[in-house]
């Protein structure tokens, strides 16, 4: 196993993508993730990969589409306004059943917003964004080590199901430095074989048509049924979450990403003050671990959701709890990161 | 052996009947592209990017691996595809609504980067599939469903000359404007398409052929009148010619 190295978040994700076998990056710089684009520009030629700075996020996502048609592992990264521009292409990639991996390092919004960490793209990531009935697998890492591991996972899952997967990070994760242990480089010869559908030239075989298009409504409905069957398998097999000090918890703090990490400090502080709190941290934001969270509805007196948004994930927490126990929310917006003390103070008010 | 062998289309077409309106030039242009692919012997390694608009079904007629790009994005899709697999031949097939309106940024930047792709640009000065609306290439005074009083420069702006814009870009290796309304023009267009593919095969850079084309249905005229209207009006606004030919100059 490799040694731990000190790296910046954006660069850790880039290196993880390369180690996962990705040799193609098309992207467009945007704060707070431009270092990831820069890292790929520097690093990809060293591994005989391809980097291209697109003229816009709209072009970048369509370059991803084109490359994904050839069956190769492709990757891009952006931040909130950039991901909004990419939605058109994400919908087409999902419709054409192509594997591709995105990173959205979320910043404060809406509109141009600011360049501070945010979690306000949760709805866009987990409920849609582009047009049509599609889903993407969305991971919310809490640390750089987890971001590295989930990057590999994101490529594997995208390849396995031929879907879009995404790391929903935030500016905090993108900009922090932490020691990380990288996995070994994947042997490119062991990557999944996509020759049954990919566009590689029809020498000696029938032509492959890779599209999201079907003018016949019954035909298109069939395609949609196929997408939904895939999503059902993903729901069954790919849910991930972490439980922290929940064995005897009266209060279940629900938080993801870097706020999930902060929530663990809050739970520890709360216990020192006699409040039995624990943390439920969803790692896959879609598929959301509804059932795993709903198991605490008998035991807990209160569910407390904390986010850097106006309360987007709180809707999924409410779906899990299904009215059986109160669900409270605390959030900061505009790129403001809540401190453990202010979260604890809010929790004490509620208890 | 029969005296006359049964007529066969090019191998790069799969023989499905075209779905285009009577008198539309897409069928001729499809056939020319397919003949060039046959003659260059590149059928097994050519990847097609279809557009939106009438020729969205292009991928259905070619015996090639094919995909459909979002409106205007074909050059970006082709860029991603070509850079992922540089040994393949990648071409886009786009109309004027696709290439000269919503996809202006993508075509300009792909051409400027000198992407080693080929673009077949079919310009009939109108939006076909959506029902005859004004295109950026619509002529001044020309009536369409969204310029019912005739296109006015002061309101709707001027017709855009994409080849003249693109010819200023250093990444372009081959660029020509042709038409297919007479047999001689068909031959010339085929030669131009071949050169545009050769620009890619040689690694010279970006190649594009703009082909002036008819839309009898949305122009509201017969196929014969459409060919005449093209000759008398479109050619005047969009002069034919070879703008750039650097084929064979790379290396």
XYZ file of C-alpha atoms in Angstrom:
602
model
C 0.000 0.000 0.000
C 1.095 3.499 -0.778
C 2.177 6.041 1.802
C -0.009 8.893 2.917
C 0.670 12.108 1.045
C -0.449 15.636 1.795
C -2.614 16.926 -1.064
C -5.209 19.534 -1.898
C -8.787 18.324 -2.379
C -9.211 19.204 -6.024
C -5.895 17.565 -6.903
C -6.669 14.471 -4.849
C -9.825 13.911 -6.895
C -7.930 14.427 -10.159
C -5.229 11.945 -9.202
C -7.875 9.460 -8.065
C -9.589 9.713 -11.454
C -6.338 8.956 -13.266
C -5.633 6.014 -10.974
C -9.169 4.770 -11.681
C -8.207 4.476 -15.355
C -9.519 7.774 -16.680
C -7.322 9.252 -19.397
C -9.745 11.818 -20.821
C -10.655 15.153 -19.277
C -12.559 17.945 -20.982
C -13.415 20.929 -18.824
C -13.667 24.628 -18.232
C -12.125 26.550 -15.337
C -14.379 27.849 -12.576
C -13.670 28.714 -8.942
C -13.421 26.935 -6.522
C -12.246 23.954 -8.534
C -9.956 25.416 -11.207
C -6.984 23.638 -9.617
C -8.555 20.337 -10.629
C -8.707 21.460 -14.272
C -5.117 22.704 -13.956
C -3.996 19.456 -12.342
C -5.435 17.414 -15.203
C -3.790 19.718 -17.779
C -0.428 19.036 -16.140
C -0.888 15.410 -15.180
C -2.716 13.765 -18.091
C 0.105 14.140 -20.647
C 2.392 12.310 -18.166
C 0.169 9.239 -18.441
C -0.485 9.562 -22.185
C -3.926 10.969 -21.498
C -5.908 13.694 -23.210
C -6.728 17.066 -21.699
C -8.717 19.704 -23.518
C -9.960 23.041 -22.245
C -13.354 23.552 -23.865
C -14.777 26.911 -24.927
C -17.602 26.566 -22.383
C -19.185 24.110 -19.986
C -21.787 23.419 -22.680
C -19.031 22.325 -25.063
C -17.191 20.437 -22.307
C -20.152 18.236 -21.418
C -20.762 17.496 -25.088
C -17.109 16.541 -25.516
C -17.666 14.170 -22.594
C -20.693 12.800 -24.458
C -18.638 12.234 -27.621
C -15.807 10.550 -25.774
C -18.204 8.412 -23.729
C -19.695 7.166 -27.024
C -16.341 5.488 -27.697
C -16.589 3.525 -24.435
C -13.606 5.125 -22.719
C -13.549 6.469 -19.150
C -14.213 10.204 -19.208
C -14.321 12.837 -16.547
C -14.985 16.492 -15.940
C -15.225 18.830 -13.002
C -16.965 22.128 -12.478
C -18.691 24.279 -9.895
C -22.344 25.243 -9.508
C -22.978 27.751 -12.358
C -20.888 25.521 -14.608
C -22.887 22.451 -13.690
C -26.099 24.318 -14.515
C -24.734 24.845 -18.029
C -23.869 21.150 -18.282
C -27.396 19.953 -17.532
C -28.349 19.723 -21.197
C -25.506 17.322 -21.869
C -26.065 15.314 -18.680
C -29.616 14.588 -19.826
C -28.349 13.446 -23.257
C -25.641 11.268 -21.687
C -28.219 9.672 -19.378
C -30.602 9.147 -22.308
C -27.925 7.546 -24.485
C -26.983 5.275 -21.537
C -23.367 6.348 -21.493
C -21.022 6.113 -18.510
C -19.462 9.396 -17.405
C -18.221 10.916 -14.154
C -18.704 14.507 -13.015
C -17.467 16.459 -10.022
C -19.456 19.452 -8.814
C -17.532 21.464 -6.233
C -20.555 23.383 -4.984
C -20.410 27.084 -4.171
C -22.968 29.589 -2.842
C -25.865 30.399 -5.176
C -28.224 31.025 -6.868
C -26.970 32.858 -9.926
C -23.378 33.920 -9.860
C -23.511 33.630 -6.069
C -20.048 33.590 -4.558
C -17.065 31.246 -4.443
C -17.525 29.963 -0.891
C -18.578 26.389 -0.032
C -22.257 25.540 -0.464
C -24.623 22.573 -0.526
C -27.336 24.383 -2.421
C -27.104 22.159 -5.537
C -28.601 19.156 -3.726
C -31.937 19.405 -5.538
C -30.235 19.818 -8.900
C -28.007 16.815 -8.272
C -30.492 14.408 -6.732
C -33.825 15.407 -8.250
C -32.803 16.238 -11.792
C -31.527 19.427 -13.359
C -31.645 18.375 -16.958
C -34.854 17.415 -18.712
C -36.476 13.998 -18.657
C -36.848 11.094 -16.238
C -33.233 10.357 -15.498
C -31.169 9.876 -12.374
C -27.503 10.138 -11.547
C -25.639 8.372 -8.789
C -24.511 11.130 -6.422
C -21.794 10.749 -3.789
C -21.207 13.231 -0.972
C -17.695 12.735 0.435
C -16.771 14.142 3.869
C -12.987 13.943 3.571
C -10.296 13.785 0.939
C -9.648 10.109 1.658
C -13.306 9.365 1.092
C -13.365 11.592 -2.015
C -10.510 9.548 -3.464
C -12.260 6.260 -2.739
C -15.599 7.507 -4.065
C -13.955 8.744 -7.266
C -12.910 5.159 -8.058
C -16.354 3.960 -7.066
C -18.003 6.599 -9.279
C -16.150 5.279 -12.347
C -16.951 1.657 -11.521
C -20.641 2.351 -10.955
C -20.918 4.523 -14.096
C -19.315 1.738 -16.143
C -21.315 -1.063 -14.550
C -24.749 0.485 -15.079
C -23.915 2.839 -18.003
C -25.078 5.887 -16.056
C -23.832 9.285 -14.973
C -22.270 9.437 -11.541
C -21.198 12.512 -9.657
C -19.177 13.600 -6.691
C -21.084 16.383 -4.967
C -18.267 18.057 -3.093
C -18.182 21.590 -1.787
C -15.667 24.405 -1.818
C -14.400 23.378 1.614
C -13.459 19.906 0.426
C -12.006 21.268 -2.793
C -9.729 23.741 -1.086
C -8.599 21.852 2.049
C -5.375 19.856 2.366
C -5.270 16.467 4.077
C -3.111 13.365 4.107
C -4.444 10.842 1.610
C -3.544 7.271 0.747
C -4.065 6.741 -2.980
C -5.073 3.376 -4.418
C -2.818 1.717 -6.995
C -3.260 2.510 -10.688
C -5.952 0.401 -12.312
C -4.582 -1.781 -15.108
C -6.239 -0.282 -18.208
C -6.542 -3.756 -19.725
C -8.899 -4.773 -16.923
C -11.446 -2.002 -17.519
C -14.961 -3.135 -18.495
C -15.395 -4.143 -22.121
C -17.872 -1.835 -23.855
C -17.363 -3.240 -27.345
C -20.961 -4.503 -27.504
C -22.363 -0.969 -27.799
C -19.582 1.610 -28.113
C -18.838 3.590 -31.279
C -15.517 2.195 -32.433
C -16.100 1.848 -36.169
C -18.213 -0.955 -37.615
C -15.405 -2.970 -39.168
C -16.726 -6.530 -39.393
C -19.908 -5.919 -37.418
C -23.259 -4.157 -37.608
C -23.250 -0.414 -36.986
C -23.808 0.782 -33.415
C -26.326 3.579 -32.942
C -25.839 5.413 -29.655
C -28.631 7.930 -29.079
C -31.177 9.251 -26.618
C -33.575 9.630 -29.509
C -36.724 7.749 -30.462
C -39.486 9.467 -32.390
C -41.949 6.652 -31.630
C -43.583 7.263 -28.216
C -43.916 3.530 -27.538
C -40.277 3.048 -28.427
C -39.277 5.937 -26.190
C -41.398 4.583 -23.373
C -39.550 1.281 -23.704
C -36.251 3.140 -23.449
C -37.515 4.904 -20.338
C -38.577 1.588 -18.814
C -35.045 0.341 -19.393
C -33.599 3.421 -17.659
C -35.940 2.920 -14.711
C -35.024 -0.767 -14.429
C -31.375 0.261 -14.223
C -32.147 2.857 -11.544
C -34.054 0.213 -9.570
C -30.971 -2.024 -9.546
C -28.864 0.908 -8.391
C -31.316 1.638 -5.565
C -31.104 -2.007 -4.503
C -27.322 -2.323 -4.658
C -25.543 0.974 -4.322
C -26.816 2.796 -1.227
C -24.115 3.925 1.183
C -24.246 5.711 4.519
C -22.333 6.037 7.777
C -23.732 5.724 11.309
C -21.846 7.536 14.074
C -22.711 7.073 17.786
C -26.272 6.153 16.893
C -26.586 2.973 19.046
C -28.351 4.798 21.883
C -29.007 8.174 20.286
C -32.105 10.218 21.148
C -31.181 12.829 18.556
C -30.214 11.799 15.021
C -28.279 14.558 13.308
C -28.543 14.033 9.554
C -25.885 15.734 7.490
C -23.734 14.935 4.441
C -20.363 15.919 3.053
C -18.225 18.274 5.086
C -21.210 19.205 7.269
C -21.547 15.486 8.063
C -18.014 15.664 9.374
C -18.727 18.790 11.413
C -21.859 17.077 12.748
C -19.683 14.372 14.318
C -17.928 17.030 16.401
C -21.353 18.399 17.346
C -22.510 14.951 18.470
C -19.405 14.537 20.649
C -19.899 17.989 22.185
C -23.600 17.269 22.769
C -22.821 14.025 24.597
C -20.379 15.884 26.888
C -23.371 18.056 27.802
C -25.667 15.106 28.414
C -27.538 15.030 25.095
C -27.415 11.585 23.495
C -26.796 12.611 19.886
C -25.448 10.649 16.931
C -24.959 11.269 13.242
C -26.502 9.629 10.218
C -24.431 10.585 7.210
C -25.773 9.621 3.786
C -22.854 8.909 1.428
C -24.983 8.248 -1.616
C -27.364 11.185 -1.951
C -29.015 9.342 -4.807
C -29.938 6.611 -4.231
C -30.854 8.052 -0.825
C -30.600 5.579 2.081
C -34.249 6.059 3.084
C -34.704 2.674 4.733
C -31.483 2.784 6.704
C -32.480 6.148 8.144
C -36.094 5.155 8.770
C -34.876 2.395 11.115
C -34.151 5.071 13.729
C -37.713 6.368 13.854
C -38.601 4.071 16.808
C -35.505 4.856 18.822
C -34.988 8.592 18.256
C -36.981 11.465 19.713
C -35.772 14.030 17.208
C -34.195 14.206 13.757
C -32.077 17.261 13.135
C -30.905 18.053 9.614
C -28.007 20.429 9.084
C -27.048 21.746 5.671
C -25.334 24.625 3.921
C -28.571 25.415 2.111
C -32.108 26.596 2.812
C -33.029 22.989 3.548
C -32.935 20.760 0.516
C -31.966 17.340 1.913
C -34.409 17.908 4.790
C -37.139 16.814 2.364
C -35.501 13.391 1.979
C -35.090 13.109 5.748
C -38.799 13.843 6.140
C -39.597 11.138 3.578
C -37.518 8.658 5.599
C -39.098 9.626 8.916
C -42.533 9.708 7.296
C -44.148 11.826 10.007
C -43.290 9.446 12.842
C -40.978 11.859 14.666
C -40.241 15.577 14.449
C -37.694 16.669 11.852
C -35.954 19.975 12.542
C -33.593 21.890 10.311
C -30.719 24.286 10.668
C -28.839 25.757 7.731
C -26.633 28.575 6.603
C -26.652 29.947 3.090
C -24.575 32.071 0.785
C -21.415 30.077 1.336
C -21.388 30.468 5.140
C -20.059 27.384 6.925
C -21.818 26.807 10.264
C -19.551 26.259 13.294
C -19.965 23.244 15.590
C -20.893 25.595 18.459
C -23.733 27.313 16.618
C -25.115 23.938 15.486
C -24.898 22.682 19.063
C -26.652 25.792 20.389
C -29.498 25.258 17.908
C -29.685 21.595 18.939
C -29.867 22.539 22.639
C -32.751 24.923 21.881
C -34.665 22.109 20.178
C -34.012 19.528 22.890
C -25.848 -12.908 -65.536
C -28.308 -10.122 -66.193
C -27.160 -7.620 -68.778
C -27.776 -4.686 -66.467
C -26.719 -5.254 -62.897
C -29.290 -4.211 -60.310
C -28.658 -0.653 -59.124
C -26.831 -0.607 -55.839
C -26.241 2.312 -53.520
C -22.946 2.939 -51.791
C -21.936 0.478 -49.053
C -21.830 3.263 -46.481
C -25.611 3.637 -46.829
C -27.773 0.833 -45.495
C -30.455 1.100 -48.188
C -33.260 2.384 -45.941
C -35.569 4.784 -47.739
C -34.871 8.404 -46.937
C -37.611 10.213 -45.032
C -36.901 13.631 -46.532
C -39.505 15.687 -48.424
C -39.649 15.486 -52.234
C -37.085 17.815 -53.773
C -35.017 18.192 -50.598
C -31.271 17.858 -51.194
C -30.426 15.828 -48.072
C -30.799 12.597 -50.035
C -28.276 13.682 -52.686
C -25.849 14.930 -50.045
C -26.169 11.744 -47.960
C -25.344 9.722 -51.048
C -22.307 11.854 -51.901
C -20.918 11.518 -48.371
C -21.451 7.750 -48.526
C -19.771 7.455 -51.942
C -16.757 9.394 -50.663
C -16.524 7.131 -47.590
C -16.630 4.084 -49.893
C -14.005 5.489 -52.229
C -11.675 6.391 -49.380
C -12.191 2.903 -47.914
C -12.930 4.260 -44.449
C -16.386 2.828 -43.736
C -15.179 0.571 -40.931
C -13.570 3.384 -39.005
C -15.888 6.336 -39.594
C -18.070 7.702 -36.794
C -21.030 9.942 -37.608
C -22.473 12.711 -35.460
C -26.009 13.619 -36.511
C -27.572 16.975 -35.663
C -31.059 18.064 -34.681
C -33.362 19.256 -37.436
C -34.509 17.347 -40.508
C -31.282 15.385 -40.861
C -31.485 14.156 -37.251
C -32.219 10.770 -38.830
C -28.954 10.786 -40.777
C -27.475 8.120 -38.490
C -30.376 5.829 -39.451
C -29.390 5.785 -43.126
C -25.628 5.383 -42.914
C -24.062 2.000 -42.304
C -21.718 3.590 -39.784
C -21.494 3.867 -36.013
C -23.520 6.969 -35.242
C -24.894 9.206 -32.549
C -27.187 12.251 -32.329
C -25.847 15.401 -30.703
C -27.909 18.018 -28.916
C -28.871 21.069 -31.006
C -25.701 22.750 -32.251
C -23.313 20.648 -30.155
C -22.174 18.238 -32.866
C -18.700 19.829 -33.223
C -18.121 19.469 -29.462
C -19.339 15.868 -29.511
C -17.107 15.167 -32.509
C -14.170 16.827 -30.744
C -14.592 14.604 -27.680
C -14.936 11.549 -29.881
C -11.969 12.293 -32.150
C -9.625 13.139 -29.265
C -10.661 9.929 -27.509
C -10.011 7.828 -30.635
C -7.674 9.741 -32.989
C -7.415 6.770 -35.375
C -11.109 7.066 -36.311
C -12.650 9.356 -38.916
C -15.299 11.598 -37.347
C -17.764 13.775 -39.210
C -20.692 15.985 -38.291
C -23.679 16.644 -40.521
C -25.416 19.899 -39.644
C -28.052 22.293 -40.952
C -28.003 26.068 -40.773
C -30.226 26.298 -37.693
C -27.922 23.854 -35.937
C -24.568 25.250 -37.036
C -25.210 28.959 -37.586
C -27.525 29.745 -34.636
C -27.493 27.646 -31.488
C -24.179 25.961 -32.310
C -22.168 28.968 -33.470
C -19.739 28.775 -30.560
C -19.087 25.070 -31.019
C -18.356 25.252 -34.769
C -16.155 28.351 -34.467
C -14.031 26.847 -31.707
C -13.764 23.391 -33.247
C -12.634 25.008 -36.524
C -10.264 27.362 -34.731
C -8.664 24.510 -32.768
C -8.115 22.761 -36.075
C -10.020 19.717 -34.866
C -9.318 16.869 -37.222
C -12.974 16.373 -38.009
C -15.113 16.963 -41.100
C -18.305 19.011 -41.151
C -20.985 18.774 -43.813
C -22.974 22.005 -43.487
C -26.302 22.009 -45.323
C -27.593 25.569 -45.767
C -31.163 25.998 -46.987
C -31.707 29.376 -45.309
C -34.629 28.172 -43.203
C -35.540 25.976 -40.237
C -36.945 22.831 -41.815
C -38.064 20.406 -39.129
C -39.660 22.955 -36.831
C -41.805 24.212 -39.686
C -40.152 26.967 -41.672
C -38.990 29.566 -39.178
C -36.316 32.161 -39.853
C -32.715 30.954 -39.744
C -29.608 33.117 -39.282
C -29.011 32.391 -42.975
C -32.485 33.534 -44.116
C -32.192 36.138 -46.868
C -33.286 39.751 -46.452
C -36.887 40.112 -47.528
C -37.478 36.358 -47.295
C -40.784 35.447 -45.662
C -40.783 32.698 -43.046
C -43.235 31.817 -40.274
C -41.262 33.969 -37.823
C -40.419 36.703 -40.309
C -43.870 36.999 -41.859
C -43.160 40.515 -43.176
C -39.932 39.405 -44.802
C -36.567 39.526 -43.015
C -35.607 43.158 -42.305
C -31.986 43.991 -41.505
C -32.969 46.585 -38.898
C -35.238 44.143 -37.022
C -34.008 40.611 -37.629
C -30.422 41.381 -38.568
C -28.433 40.292 -41.584
C -27.914 36.832 -43.084
C -24.781 35.288 -41.569
C -22.084 33.978 -43.920
C -20.580 31.117 -41.957
C -17.935 30.110 -44.489
C -16.686 33.701 -44.689
C -16.495 33.802 -40.878
C -14.799 30.418 -40.593
C -12.283 31.134 -43.342
C -10.574 33.618 -41.022
C -9.642 30.838 -38.579
C -6.162 29.365 -38.679
C -7.202 25.801 -37.829
C -9.122 25.306 -41.063
C -7.473 23.054 -43.658
C -10.283 22.856 -46.185
C -13.342 25.025 -46.705
C -15.637 25.268 -49.701
C -19.169 26.331 -50.577
C -20.982 24.296 -53.215
C -24.501 23.377 -54.367
C -26.151 20.261 -55.751
C -28.937 21.576 -57.978
C -27.297 20.520 -61.265
C -25.372 17.349 -62.205
C -22.152 19.342 -62.611
C -22.601 20.846 -59.140
C -23.191 17.371 -57.713
C -19.809 16.283 -59.110
C -18.095 19.376 -57.731
C -19.695 18.889 -54.316
C -18.518 15.303 -54.191
C -14.966 16.408 -54.949
C -15.203 19.005 -52.181
C -16.537 16.472 -49.653
C -13.682 14.156 -50.557
C -11.147 16.915 -49.963
C -12.712 17.752 -46.597
C -12.319 14.119 -45.509
C -8.776 14.013 -46.886
C -7.934 17.052 -44.748
C -8.844 14.910 -41.745
C -7.124 11.752 -42.978
C -3.900 13.678 -43.650
C -4.061 15.336 -40.249
C -4.161 18.776 -41.917
C -6.925 20.161 -39.698
C -10.584 21.039 -39.798
C -12.526 20.534 -43.037
C -15.965 21.848 -43.924
C -18.170 21.927 -46.994
C -21.125 24.306 -46.956
C -23.715 23.014 -49.397
C -26.509 25.325 -50.546
C -29.689 23.324 -50.454
C -33.434 23.510 -51.047
C -36.447 23.238 -48.789
C -39.417 23.133 -51.214
C -41.856 22.346 -48.404
C -41.048 25.342 -46.226
C -40.194 27.651 -49.101
C -43.659 26.808 -50.427
C -42.564 26.027 -53.971
C -42.222 22.950 -56.193
C -38.897 21.064 -56.261
C -38.127 22.458 -59.731
C -38.918 26.024 -58.659
C -36.835 25.490 -55.528
C -33.766 24.604 -57.592
C -34.326 27.744 -59.650
C -34.853 29.912 -56.558
C -31.612 28.565 -55.084
C -29.753 29.469 -58.276
C -31.222 32.963 -58.497
C -31.211 33.979 -54.848
C -29.131 31.815 -52.515
C -26.068 31.753 -54.755
C -26.154 35.542 -54.999
C -26.055 35.908 -51.203
C -23.697 32.987 -50.629
C -21.117 32.887 -53.446
C -19.705 29.480 -54.295
C -16.030 28.720 -54.165
C -13.128 27.125 -52.381
C -12.082 29.413 -49.550
C -9.244 27.367 -48.092
C -7.380 24.378 -49.441
C -4.361 23.360 -47.405
C -4.932 19.650 -47.953
C -1.649 17.802 -47.958
C 0.220 20.737 -46.429
C 0.570 19.351 -42.889
C 3.967 17.977 -41.813
